[in-house]
PDB file of C-alpha atoms and ligand atoms in Angstrom:
ATOM      1  CA  UNK A   1      -8.935   6.294  14.294  1.00 91.00           C
ATOM      2  CA  UNK A   2     -10.046   3.319  12.273  1.00 94.00           C
ATOM      3  CA  UNK A   3      -9.208   1.845   8.882  1.00 96.00           C
ATOM      4  CA  UNK A   4     -12.215   0.659   6.872  1.00 95.00           C
ATOM      5  CA  UNK A   5     -13.175  -0.260   3.345  1.00 96.00           C
ATOM      6  CA  UNK A   6     -13.920   2.750   1.089  1.00 97.00           C
ATOM      7  CA  UNK A   7     -17.664   3.466   0.978  1.00 95.00           C
ATOM      8  CA  UNK A   8     -18.595   6.305  -1.344  1.00 93.00           C
ATOM      9  CA  UNK A   9     -21.907   6.843   0.452  1.00 94.00           C
ATOM     10  CA  UNK A  10     -19.986   7.699   3.664  1.00 94.00           C
ATOM     11  CA  UNK A  11     -16.496   8.917   2.814  1.00 96.00           C
ATOM     12  CA  UNK A  12     -15.859  12.397   1.442  1.00 96.00           C
ATOM     13  CA  UNK A  13     -13.461  11.661  -1.403  1.00 97.00           C
ATOM     14  CA  UNK A  14     -13.563  15.213  -2.815  1.00 97.00           C
ATOM     15  CA  UNK A  15     -12.075  16.821   0.304  1.00 96.00           C
ATOM     16  CA  UNK A  16      -8.999  14.570   0.247  1.00 97.00           C
ATOM     17  CA  UNK A  17      -5.764  16.207  -0.927  1.00 98.00           C
ATOM     18  CA  UNK A  18      -2.365  14.537  -0.554  1.00 98.00           C
ATOM     19  CA  UNK A  19      -0.628  17.037  -2.847  1.00 97.00           C
ATOM     20  CA  UNK A  20      -0.374  14.542  -5.711  1.00 96.00           C
ATOM     21  CA  UNK A  21      -3.105  15.140  -8.325  1.00 97.00           C
ATOM     22  CA  UNK A  22      -2.892  11.588  -9.744  1.00 96.00           C
ATOM     23  CA  UNK A  23      -3.438  10.002  -6.318  1.00 97.00           C
ATOM     24  CA  UNK A  24      -6.282  12.427  -5.461  1.00 98.00           C
ATOM     25  CA  UNK A  25      -7.914  11.680  -8.824  1.00 98.00           C
ATOM     26  CA  UNK A  26      -7.641   7.937  -8.283  1.00 98.00           C
ATOM     27  CA  UNK A  27      -9.457   8.195  -4.933  1.00 98.00           C
ATOM     28  CA  UNK A  28     -12.077  10.585  -6.276  1.00 98.00           C
ATOM     29  CA  UNK A  29     -12.898   8.950  -9.597  1.00 97.00           C
ATOM     30  CA  UNK A  30     -11.537   5.411  -9.838  1.00 98.00           C
ATOM     31  CA  UNK A  31     -11.126   3.714  -6.463  1.00 98.00           C
ATOM     32  CA  UNK A  32     -14.810   2.866  -5.889  1.00 98.00           C
ATOM     33  CA  UNK A  33     -15.232   1.743  -9.499  1.00 98.00           C
ATOM     34  CA  UNK A  34     -12.152  -0.481  -9.355  1.00 98.00           C
ATOM     35  CA  UNK A  35     -13.511  -1.946  -6.119  1.00 97.00           C
ATOM     36  CA  UNK A  36     -16.866  -2.771  -7.755  1.00 97.00           C
ATOM     37  CA  UNK A  37     -15.098  -4.296 -10.751  1.00 98.00           C
ATOM     38  CA  UNK A  38     -12.840  -6.443  -8.584  1.00 98.00           C
ATOM     39  CA  UNK A  39      -9.576  -4.779  -9.676  1.00 98.00           C
ATOM     40  CA  UNK A  40      -8.482  -3.489  -6.270  1.00 98.00           C
ATOM     41  CA  UNK A  41      -9.782  -2.706  -2.792  1.00 98.00           C
ATOM     42  CA  UNK A  42      -9.259   0.658  -1.148  1.00 98.00           C
ATOM     43  CA  UNK A  43      -9.006   1.179   2.608  1.00 98.00           C
ATOM     44  CA  UNK A  44      -9.405   4.577   4.236  1.00 98.00           C
ATOM     45  CA  UNK A  45      -8.264   5.902   7.597  1.00 97.00           C
ATOM     46  CA  UNK A  46     -10.957   7.978   9.277  1.00 96.00           C
ATOM     47  CA  UNK A  47     -11.268   9.764  12.575  1.00 91.00           C
ATOM     48  CA  UNK A  48     -13.848   8.099  14.853  1.00 81.00           C
ATOM     49  CA  UNK A  49     -15.421  11.476  15.548  1.00 69.00           C
ATOM     50  CA  UNK A  50     -15.632  12.570  11.896  1.00 73.00           C
ATOM     51  CA  UNK A  51     -16.122   9.363   9.963  1.00 85.00           C
ATOM     52  CA  UNK A  52     -16.602  10.990   6.550  1.00 94.00           C
ATOM     53  CA  UNK A  53     -13.197  12.727   6.552  1.00 95.00           C
ATOM     54  CA  UNK A  54     -10.489  10.634   4.895  1.00 97.00           C
ATOM     55  CA  UNK A  55      -7.092  11.089   6.556  1.00 97.00           C
ATOM     56  CA  UNK A  56      -5.241   8.536   4.411  1.00 98.00           C
ATOM     57  CA  UNK A  57      -5.866   5.663   2.026  1.00 98.00           C
ATOM     58  CA  UNK A  58      -4.207   2.693   0.385  1.00 98.00           C
ATOM     59  CA  UNK A  59      -5.296   0.210  -2.283  1.00 98.00           C
ATOM     60  CA  UNK A  60      -4.490  -3.478  -2.505  1.00 98.00           C
ATOM     61  CA  UNK A  61      -4.431  -5.743  -5.519  1.00 98.00           C
ATOM     62  CA  UNK A  62      -2.670  -8.973  -6.518  1.00 97.00           C
ATOM     63  CA  UNK A  63       0.477  -9.581  -8.530  1.00 97.00           C
ATOM     64  CA  UNK A  64       3.308 -12.073  -8.778  1.00 97.00           C
ATOM     65  CA  UNK A  65       7.063 -11.958  -8.666  1.00 97.00           C
ATOM     66  CA  UNK A  66       9.714 -14.226 -10.177  1.00 96.00           C
ATOM     67  CA  UNK A  67      13.113 -15.339  -8.859  1.00 95.00           C
ATOM     68  CA  UNK A  68      14.997 -13.140 -11.341  1.00 94.00           C
ATOM     69  CA  UNK A  69      13.362 -10.000  -9.898  1.00 95.00           C
ATOM     70  CA  UNK A  70      14.641 -10.380  -6.360  1.00 95.00           C
ATOM     71  CA  UNK A  71      17.990 -10.786  -4.604  1.00 94.00           C
ATOM     72  CA  UNK A  72      19.737 -14.183  -4.625  1.00 94.00           C
ATOM     73  CA  UNK A  73      19.227 -14.468  -0.875  1.00 94.00           C
ATOM     74  CA  UNK A  74      15.485 -13.777  -1.128  1.00 93.00           C
ATOM     75  CA  UNK A  75      15.182 -16.195  -4.092  1.00 94.00           C
ATOM     76  CA  UNK A  76      16.591 -19.137  -2.092  1.00 93.00           C
ATOM     77  CA  UNK A  77      14.021 -21.907  -1.841  1.00 92.00           C
ATOM     78  CA  UNK A  78      11.549 -20.271  -4.241  1.00 95.00           C
ATOM     79  CA  UNK A  79      10.085 -22.316  -7.119  1.00 94.00           C
ATOM     80  CA  UNK A  80      11.075 -21.600 -10.747  1.00 94.00           C
ATOM     81  CA  UNK A  81       7.644 -20.163 -11.547  1.00 96.00           C
ATOM     82  CA  UNK A  82       6.488 -16.731 -10.271  1.00 96.00           C
ATOM     83  CA  UNK A  83       4.994 -16.668  -6.777  1.00 97.00           C
ATOM     84  CA  UNK A  84       1.852 -14.792  -5.638  1.00 98.00           C
ATOM     85  CA  UNK A  85       2.131 -11.418  -3.924  1.00 98.00           C
ATOM     86  CA  UNK A  86      -0.046  -8.558  -2.727  1.00 98.00           C
ATOM     87  CA  UNK A  87       0.552  -5.148  -4.301  1.00 98.00           C
ATOM     88  CA  UNK A  88      -0.076  -1.994  -2.304  1.00 97.00           C
ATOM     89  CA  UNK A  89      -0.883  -0.054  -5.444  1.00 94.00           C
ATOM     90  CA  UNK A  90      -1.315   3.341  -3.782  1.00 96.00           C
ATOM     91  CA  UNK A  91      -0.671   4.999  -0.425  1.00 98.00           C
ATOM     92  CA  UNK A  92      -1.418   8.623   0.392  1.00 98.00           C
ATOM     93  CA  UNK A  93      -1.913  10.797   3.460  1.00 98.00           C
ATOM     94  CA  UNK A  94      -3.991  13.992   3.501  1.00 98.00           C
ATOM     95  CA  UNK A  95      -1.631  16.970   3.209  1.00 98.00           C
ATOM     96  CA  UNK A  96      -2.702  18.489   6.527  1.00 96.00           C
ATOM     97  CA  UNK A  97      -1.873  15.218   8.307  1.00 97.00           C
ATOM     98  CA  UNK A  98       1.461  14.335   6.699  1.00 97.00           C
ATOM     99  CA  UNK A  99       4.339  13.863   9.143  1.00 97.00           C
ATOM    100  CA  UNK A 100       2.021  12.521  11.876  1.00 97.00           C
ATOM    101  CA  UNK A 101       3.059   8.865  11.338  1.00 97.00           C
ATOM    102  CA  UNK A 102      -0.142   8.090   9.437  1.00 98.00           C
ATOM    103  CA  UNK A 103       1.801   6.829   6.394  1.00 98.00           C
ATOM    104  CA  UNK A 104       3.637   4.393   8.671  1.00 96.00           C
ATOM    105  CA  UNK A 105       0.339   3.436  10.364  1.00 96.00           C
ATOM    106  CA  UNK A 106      -1.257   2.687   6.972  1.00 98.00           C
ATOM    107  CA  UNK A 107       1.746   0.668   5.801  1.00 97.00           C
ATOM    108  CA  UNK A 108       1.557  -1.414   9.013  1.00 96.00           C
ATOM    109  CA  UNK A 109      -2.187  -1.844   8.492  1.00 97.00           C
ATOM    110  CA  UNK A 110      -1.581  -3.059   4.912  1.00 98.00           C
ATOM    111  CA  UNK A 111       1.014  -5.554   6.184  1.00 97.00           C
ATOM    112  CA  UNK A 112      -1.386  -6.846   8.870  1.00 96.00           C
ATOM    113  CA  UNK A 113      -4.165  -7.135   6.292  1.00 97.00           C
ATOM    114  CA  UNK A 114      -1.792  -8.983   3.946  1.00 98.00           C
ATOM    115  CA  UNK A 115      -0.926 -11.382   6.795  1.00 97.00           C
ATOM    116  CA  UNK A 116      -4.660 -12.118   7.195  1.00 97.00           C
ATOM    117  CA  UNK A 117      -5.023 -12.639   3.429  1.00 97.00           C
ATOM    118  CA  UNK A 118      -2.085 -15.076   3.584  1.00 97.00           C
ATOM    119  CA  UNK A 119      -4.134 -17.302   5.918  1.00 97.00           C
ATOM    120  CA  UNK A 120      -6.579 -17.880   3.025  1.00 97.00           C
ATOM    121  CA  UNK A 121      -4.308 -17.933  -0.047  1.00 97.00           C
ATOM    122  CA  UNK A 122      -0.614 -17.862  -0.929  1.00 97.00           C
ATOM    123  CA  UNK A 123       1.198 -14.547  -0.425  1.00 98.00           C
ATOM    124  CA  UNK A 124       4.974 -14.472  -0.595  1.00 97.00           C
ATOM    125  CA  UNK A 125       5.697 -10.731  -0.531  1.00 98.00           C
ATOM    126  CA  UNK A 126       4.255  -7.243  -0.528  1.00 98.00           C
ATOM    127  CA  UNK A 127       5.054  -5.006  -3.499  1.00 98.00           C
ATOM    128  CA  UNK A 128       4.719  -1.248  -3.905  1.00 97.00           C
ATOM    129  CA  UNK A 129       5.175   1.155  -6.825  1.00 95.00           C
ATOM    130  CA  UNK A 130       6.968   4.311  -5.675  1.00 95.00           C
ATOM    131  CA  UNK A 131       5.832   7.324  -7.665  1.00 92.00           C
ATOM    132  CA  UNK A 132       9.120   9.215  -7.204  1.00 94.00           C
ATOM    133  CA  UNK A 133      12.489   9.121  -5.411  1.00 96.00           C
ATOM    134  CA  UNK A 134      11.022  10.559  -2.177  1.00 94.00           C
ATOM    135  CA  UNK A 135       8.313   7.926  -2.009  1.00 95.00           C
ATOM    136  CA  UNK A 136      10.962   5.277  -2.708  1.00 97.00           C
ATOM    137  CA  UNK A 137      12.998   6.504   0.279  1.00 97.00           C
ATOM    138  CA  UNK A 138       9.903   6.251   2.467  1.00 97.00           C
ATOM    139  CA  UNK A 139       9.444   2.559   1.561  1.00 97.00           C
ATOM    140  CA  UNK A 140      13.168   1.778   1.817  1.00 97.00           C
ATOM    141  CA  UNK A 141      13.090   2.915   5.468  1.00 96.00           C
ATOM    142  CA  UNK A 142      10.857  -0.085   6.132  1.00 95.00           C
ATOM    143  CA  UNK A 143      13.089  -2.623   4.350  1.00 96.00           C
ATOM    144  CA  UNK A 144      11.544  -2.630   0.850  1.00 97.00           C
ATOM    145  CA  UNK A 145      14.057  -3.544  -1.867  1.00 97.00           C
ATOM    146  CA  UNK A 146      14.133  -2.794  -5.620  1.00 97.00           C
ATOM    147  CA  UNK A 147      12.708  -5.279  -8.103  1.00 97.00           C
ATOM    148  CA  UNK A 148      15.511  -5.984 -10.626  1.00 95.00           C
ATOM    149  CA  UNK A 149      13.731  -4.887 -13.796  1.00 92.00           C
ATOM    150  CA  UNK A 150      12.007  -1.795 -12.364  1.00 95.00           C
ATOM    151  CA  UNK A 151      13.820   0.454  -9.868  1.00 95.00           C
ATOM    152  CA  UNK A 152      10.549   2.130  -8.807  1.00 96.00           C
ATOM    153  CA  UNK A 153       8.895  -1.178  -7.906  1.00 97.00           C
ATOM    154  CA  UNK A 154       9.881  -2.458  -4.479  1.00 98.00           C
ATOM    155  CA  UNK A 155       9.219  -5.679  -2.585  1.00 98.00           C
ATOM    156  CA  UNK A 156       9.325  -6.936   0.976  1.00 97.00           C
ATOM    157  CA  UNK A 157       8.951 -10.664   1.739  1.00 97.00           C
ATOM    158  CA  UNK A 158       5.927 -11.067   4.025  1.00 97.00           C
ATOM    159  CA  UNK A 159       7.923 -13.202   6.485  1.00 95.00           C
ATOM    160  CA  UNK A 160      10.524 -10.410   6.766  1.00 95.00           C
ATOM    161  CA  UNK A 161       7.792  -7.816   7.285  1.00 95.00           C
ATOM    162  CA  UNK A 162       6.139  -9.852  10.021  1.00 93.00           C
ATOM    163  CA  UNK A 163       9.458 -10.510  11.787  1.00 90.00           C
ATOM    164  CA  UNK A 164      10.349  -6.828  11.664  1.00 87.00           C
ATOM    165  CA  UNK A 165       7.045  -5.335  12.724  1.00 78.00           C
ATOM    166  CA  UNK A 166       5.508  -7.861  15.115  1.00 72.00           C
TER     167      UNK A 166
HETATM  168  C1  LIG B 201       4.806   9.504   1.514  1.00 95.15           C
HETATM  169  C2  LIG B 201       3.656   9.583   2.565  1.00 95.15           C
HETATM  170  C3  LIG B 201       2.683   8.437   2.343  1.00 95.15           C
HETATM  171  C4  LIG B 201       4.320   9.469   3.956  1.00 95.15           C
HETATM  172  O1  LIG B 201       3.287   9.556   4.940  1.00 95.15           O
HETATM  173  P1  LIG B 201       3.479  10.453   6.241  1.00 95.15           P
HETATM  174  O2  LIG B 201       2.320  10.222   7.125  1.00 95.15           O
HETATM  175  O3  LIG B 201       3.757  11.844   5.820  1.00 95.15           O
HETATM  176  O4  LIG B 201       4.803   9.826   6.868  1.00 95.15           O
HETATM  177  P2  LIG B 201       5.005   9.343   8.384  1.00 95.15           P
HETATM  178  O5  LIG B 201       4.738  10.514   9.296  1.00 95.15           O
HETATM  179  O6  LIG B 201       4.235   8.113   8.636  1.00 95.15           O
HETATM  180  O7  LIG B 201       6.546   9.012   8.376  1.00 95.15           O
HETATM  181  C5  LIG B 201       7.049   7.770   8.870  1.00 95.15           C
HETATM  182  C6  LIG B 201       8.563   7.836   8.809  1.00 95.15           C
HETATM  183  O8  LIG B 201       8.976   7.969   7.448  1.00 95.15           O
HETATM  184  C7  LIG B 201       9.733   9.175   7.270  1.00 95.15           C
HETATM  185  N1  LIG B 201       9.322   9.732   5.980  1.00 95.15           N
HETATM  186  C8  LIG B 201       8.157  10.314   5.666  1.00 95.15           C
HETATM  187  N2  LIG B 201       8.163  10.669   4.366  1.00 95.15           N
HETATM  188  C9  LIG B 201       9.367  10.289   3.875  1.00 95.15           C
HETATM  189  C10 LIG B 201       9.982  10.360   2.615  1.00 95.15           C
HETATM  190  N3  LIG B 201       9.341  10.887   1.565  1.00 95.15           N
HETATM  191  N4  LIG B 201      11.234   9.876   2.467  1.00 95.15           N
HETATM  192  C11 LIG B 201      11.883   9.316   3.506  1.00 95.15           C
HETATM  193  N5  LIG B 201      11.365   9.203   4.736  1.00 95.15           N
HETATM  194  C12 LIG B 201      10.121   9.676   4.908  1.00 95.15           C
HETATM  195  C13 LIG B 201       9.351  10.075   8.450  1.00 95.15           C
HETATM  196  O9  LIG B 201      10.387  10.974   8.774  1.00 95.15           O
HETATM  197  C14 LIG B 201       9.109   9.061   9.546  1.00 95.15           C
HETATM  198  O10 LIG B 201      10.346   8.665  10.130  1.00 95.15           O
HETATM  199  P3  LIG B 201      10.446   8.317  11.699  1.00 95.15           P
HETATM  200  O11 LIG B 201       9.544   7.126  11.926  1.00 95.15           O
HETATM  201  O12 LIG B 201      11.893   8.021  11.898  1.00 95.15           O
HETATM  202  O13 LIG B 201       9.962   9.552  12.403  1.00 95.15           O
HETATM  203  C15 LIG B 201       2.919  10.955   2.499  1.00 95.15           C
HETATM  204  O14 LIG B 201       3.830  12.006   2.696  1.00 95.15           O
HETATM  205  C16 LIG B 201       2.141  11.193   1.210  1.00 95.15           C
HETATM  206  O15 LIG B 201       0.984  10.829   1.123  1.00 95.15           O
HETATM  207  N6  LIG B 201       2.772  11.836   0.219  1.00 95.15           N
HETATM  208  C17 LIG B 201       2.096  12.127  -1.046  1.00 95.15           C
HETATM  209  C18 LIG B 201       1.748  10.869  -1.816  1.00 95.15           C
HETATM  210  C19 LIG B 201       2.920   9.904  -1.946  1.00 95.15           C
HETATM  211  O16 LIG B 201       4.060  10.304  -2.195  1.00 95.15           O
HETATM  212  N7  LIG B 201       2.649   8.605  -1.782  1.00 95.15           N
HETATM  213  C20 LIG B 201       3.681   7.562  -1.801  1.00 95.15           C
HETATM  214  C21 LIG B 201       3.173   6.370  -2.488  1.00 95.15           C
HETATM  215  S1  LIG B 201       3.547   6.363  -4.229  1.00 95.15           S
END
């Protein structure tokens, strides 16, 4: 299996179904457009033997976070102004492949990619927007914590992620 950048001339976006219509619709109608417009980049997991079939995807974009949004411990040493972060805006696994650790695999891939990005520009943390309580529990398993002003937005300092998963 490999993770690569979404290419609508190769990847079959229509066949993807994670059980969440909004996430399917994003992949099918918006992801490639957002990529062209420089809003986000989408990465797909495909089987080597069937490269057009999307098993899972995630999208990355940029955001920032301020000291008042995170715990006192995490805010220690941070400047007064907001600091740059990477946002994993979406994560979804094809319904037939859920429960096969692909969600975890994609989260790890996003963290590794964020670590590479942080060698070129500042990245303090990774943020995610959980679409419901179940998705929130999934992220919390990996150490993500609530942002103060939005209980469905979660963050994980990049240094913590790298310590935990390396
Ligand atoms: C949520 C989702 C991404 C998880 O992917 P997955 O491939 O099914 O999950 P994995 O097999 O990688 O699970 C990894 C671990 O998380 C646990 N887990 C999976 N889904 C979970 C959930 N909703 N809540 C809590 N834990 C969860 C698994 O039990 C597993 O634990 P283990 O490592 O101890 O065995 C996937 O189910 C999905 O695409 N759902 C629909 C879209 C969605 O909700 N996206 C979330 C982003 S908003």
